[in-house]
Short mmCIF file of C-alpha atoms in Angstrom, two decimals:
data_model
loop_
_atom_site.label_atom_id
_atom_site.label_comp_id
_atom_site.label_asym_id
_atom_site.label_seq_id
_atom_site.Cartn_x
_atom_site.Cartn_y
_atom_site.Cartn_z
CA PHE A 24 -13.12 19.20 20.42
CA ARG A 25 -13.54 17.82 23.89
CA LYS A 26 -11.55 14.73 23.05
CA ARG A 27 -8.46 14.97 20.91
CA PRO A 28 -8.82 13.04 17.62
CA GLU A 29 -6.89 9.76 17.45
CA ASN A 30 -5.23 7.99 14.58
CA ASN A 31 -6.74 4.49 14.70
CA TYR A 32 -5.66 1.50 12.68
CA SER A 33 -8.09 -1.37 12.23
CA SER A 34 -9.19 -4.07 9.82
CA SER A 35 -12.41 -5.99 9.33
CA GLU A 36 -10.42 -9.19 9.95
CA ALA A 37 -9.06 -8.18 13.35
CA HIS A 38 -11.13 -5.23 14.68
CA ARG A 39 -9.30 -2.20 16.13
CA ILE A 40 -5.59 -2.86 16.42
CA LEU A 41 -3.76 0.40 17.15
CA ARG A 42 -4.89 3.64 18.81
CA SER A 43 -2.49 6.48 18.04
CA GLY A 44 0.25 3.93 17.40
CA LYS A 45 -0.31 2.03 20.66
CA VAL A 46 -1.62 -1.53 20.77
CA ASP A 47 -5.32 -1.55 21.75
CA VAL A 48 -4.91 -3.76 24.83
CA ARG A 49 -8.54 -3.20 25.88
CA ASN A 50 -9.49 -5.75 23.22
CA GLN A 51 -6.66 -8.15 24.18
CA VAL A 52 -4.93 -7.39 20.90
CA ARG A 53 -1.35 -8.56 20.46
CA VAL A 54 0.86 -7.42 17.59
CA ARG A 55 4.36 -8.08 16.42
CA LEU A 56 6.44 -7.58 13.32
CA ILE A 57 7.74 -10.41 11.17
CA ASP A 58 10.38 -10.45 8.46
CA VAL A 59 9.28 -10.07 4.85
CA LYS A 60 11.60 -12.33 2.91
CA GLY A 61 14.00 -10.37 0.75
CA MET A 62 12.53 -7.00 1.79
CA TYR A 63 12.38 -6.21 5.50
CA SER A 64 14.07 -7.61 8.58
CA TYR A 65 12.60 -6.96 11.99
CA THR A 66 15.73 -8.24 13.73
CA ASN A 67 18.02 -5.78 11.93
CA HIS A 68 15.81 -2.72 11.50
CA LYS A 69 12.66 -3.02 13.68
CA ILE A 70 10.56 -2.93 10.53
CA GLY A 71 8.44 -5.72 9.07
CA GLU A 72 4.94 -6.97 8.33
CA LEU A 73 2.45 -6.26 11.10
CA VAL A 74 0.76 -9.44 12.35
CA VAL A 75 -2.13 -9.45 14.81
CA SER A 76 -3.67 -11.86 17.30
CA SER A 77 -6.94 -11.12 19.04
CA PRO A 78 -10.00 -12.89 20.46
CA PHE A 79 -11.93 -10.98 17.78
CA LEU A 80 -9.84 -12.31 14.90
CA PHE A 81 -11.87 -13.59 11.97
CA SER A 82 -11.84 -17.31 11.20
CA GLY A 83 -11.28 -16.96 7.47
CA TYR A 84 -12.67 -15.73 4.19
CA CYS A 85 -15.97 -17.47 3.42
CA GLY A 86 -15.50 -19.95 0.60
CA ASN A 87 -11.92 -18.89 -0.10
CA GLU A 88 -9.52 -21.25 1.65
CA THR A 89 -6.59 -20.14 -0.50
CA ALA A 90 -6.90 -16.48 0.55
CA THR A 91 -7.39 -17.56 4.18
CA ALA A 92 -4.23 -19.69 4.11
CA GLU A 93 -2.25 -16.71 2.78
CA VAL A 94 -3.13 -14.46 5.74
CA LEU A 95 -3.67 -16.74 8.75
CA PHE A 96 -1.06 -18.87 10.49
CA GLU A 97 -0.83 -20.68 13.82
CA GLU A 98 2.09 -20.81 16.20
CA MET A 99 2.65 -23.04 19.17
CA ASP A 100 3.73 -21.36 22.41
CA GLU A 101 6.26 -23.82 23.83
CA LYS A 102 5.81 -22.54 27.38
CA SER A 103 2.03 -22.86 27.57
CA ASN A 104 1.57 -25.52 24.87
CA ALA A 105 -1.24 -23.37 23.44
CA THR A 106 -1.58 -22.34 19.82
CA THR A 107 -2.06 -18.75 18.77
CA MET A 108 -3.69 -17.69 15.50
CA TRP A 109 -2.03 -14.74 13.77
CA TYR A 110 -3.33 -12.55 10.94
CA LYS A 111 -0.89 -11.10 8.38
CA THR A 112 -2.16 -7.58 7.66
CA GLY A 113 -0.10 -6.94 4.54
CA ASP A 114 1.03 -3.65 6.07
CA ILE A 115 4.64 -2.74 6.73
CA ALA A 116 5.18 -1.11 10.13
CA ARG A 117 8.10 0.25 12.10
CA GLU A 118 8.39 -0.21 15.86
CA LEU A 119 9.46 3.09 17.39
CA ASP A 120 11.69 3.47 20.46
CA ASP A 121 8.69 4.32 22.66
CA GLY A 122 6.99 1.00 21.81
CA THR A 123 4.44 2.47 19.42
CA TYR A 124 4.02 1.42 15.81
CA GLU A 125 4.00 3.46 12.63
CA ILE A 126 2.49 2.08 9.41
CA VAL A 127 4.91 2.91 6.60
CA ASP A 128 3.79 0.93 3.54
CA ARG A 129 1.78 -1.93 2.06
CA ILE A 130 3.50 -5.06 0.80
CA SER A 131 1.33 -4.90 -2.33
CA SER A 132 2.75 -1.47 -3.25
CA ILE A 133 6.32 -2.80 -3.42
CA VAL A 134 7.64 -3.92 -6.80
CA LYS A 135 10.38 -6.49 -7.45
CA LEU A 136 12.50 -5.73 -10.51
CA SER A 137 14.06 -8.47 -12.66
CA SER A 138 17.38 -7.83 -10.87
CA GLY A 139 15.76 -8.89 -7.58
CA GLU A 140 15.79 -5.33 -6.23
CA PHE A 141 12.67 -4.17 -4.40
CA VAL A 142 11.46 -0.62 -5.09
CA GLU A 143 8.61 1.49 -3.79
CA PRO A 144 7.31 3.68 -6.64
CA ALA A 145 5.45 6.05 -4.30
CA HIS A 146 8.59 6.57 -2.19
CA ILE A 147 10.72 7.32 -5.27
CA GLU A 148 8.05 9.70 -6.58
CA HIS A 149 7.89 11.51 -3.24
CA LYS A 150 11.69 11.91 -3.03
CA LEU A 151 11.93 13.19 -6.62
CA GLU A 152 9.13 15.68 -6.00
CA GLN A 153 11.03 17.01 -2.98
CA VAL A 154 14.26 17.41 -4.94
CA ALA A 155 12.84 18.67 -8.24
CA LYS A 156 9.50 20.32 -7.43
CA ASP A 157 10.63 23.53 -9.15
CA MET A 158 11.49 21.66 -12.37
CA PHE A 159 8.35 19.63 -13.08
CA LEU A 160 4.64 20.29 -13.38
CA HIS A 161 3.91 16.55 -13.16
CA LEU A 162 5.97 13.52 -12.22
CA VAL A 163 4.90 9.86 -12.27
CA VAL A 164 6.98 6.78 -11.45
CA ASP A 165 5.99 3.59 -13.27
CA ALA A 166 7.51 0.40 -11.86
CA ARG A 167 6.28 -3.11 -12.63
CA ASN A 168 7.11 -6.52 -11.21
CA GLY A 169 9.73 -8.28 -13.31
CA ALA A 170 10.73 -5.17 -15.29
CA ASP A 171 14.39 -4.39 -15.94
CA ARG A 172 14.07 -0.82 -14.69
CA ILE A 173 11.65 1.82 -13.54
CA CYS A 174 10.29 4.54 -15.79
CA ILE A 175 9.83 8.14 -14.70
CA LEU A 176 7.47 10.31 -16.74
CA VAL A 177 7.83 14.05 -16.29
CA VAL A 178 6.26 17.21 -17.64
CA PRO A 179 8.84 19.96 -17.20
CA ARG A 180 7.87 23.48 -16.23
CA PRO A 181 8.05 25.94 -19.15
CA ASN A 182 11.44 27.34 -18.11
CA PHE A 183 12.90 23.79 -18.31
CA ASN A 184 11.35 22.84 -21.71
CA HIS A 185 14.60 23.59 -23.56
CA MET A 186 16.56 21.01 -21.57
CA THR A 187 17.44 17.68 -23.12
CA HIS A 188 16.94 14.35 -21.40
CA SER A 189 20.66 14.33 -20.48
CA ASP A 190 20.49 17.87 -19.08
CA LEU A 191 17.54 16.96 -16.87
CA LEU A 192 19.37 13.91 -15.49
CA LYS A 193 22.49 15.98 -14.76
CA THR A 194 20.40 18.55 -12.91
CA LEU A 195 18.92 15.88 -10.65
#
């Protein structure tokens, strides 16, 4: 390759936003992270929902004012007295020490249990696969909004077939 491949992040609502984690300033894009109530706090952890402002920002979803109201919001800049339109991407990002951004999740992939606890099934699945990859042929985490608990379905490898449910839990 003459030019090294880049990892770009874009959306049809806001055009290109990030180039290899850096804000695409050529298009006058501005980004920031906002808190996601009950889940992520930018102030405490530099992680939150990625919101975008740009001259190329869409004006809304045609014929769907409800969906538009869920993703667009205006803010008044007290210094300039100008309003800025922001688009909520639905993506969770982390601001790194070098000022770049890393997309880490989607809000829609996070599940809230009946206890109020938020869980990420894919994250749990990934961690279990790392810890127990030698034990299981297949592993699936099933978590649903409002459920009391998560369910983990496993197919043990043949040399672990003799183990009881309790034995498997102890091993983990």
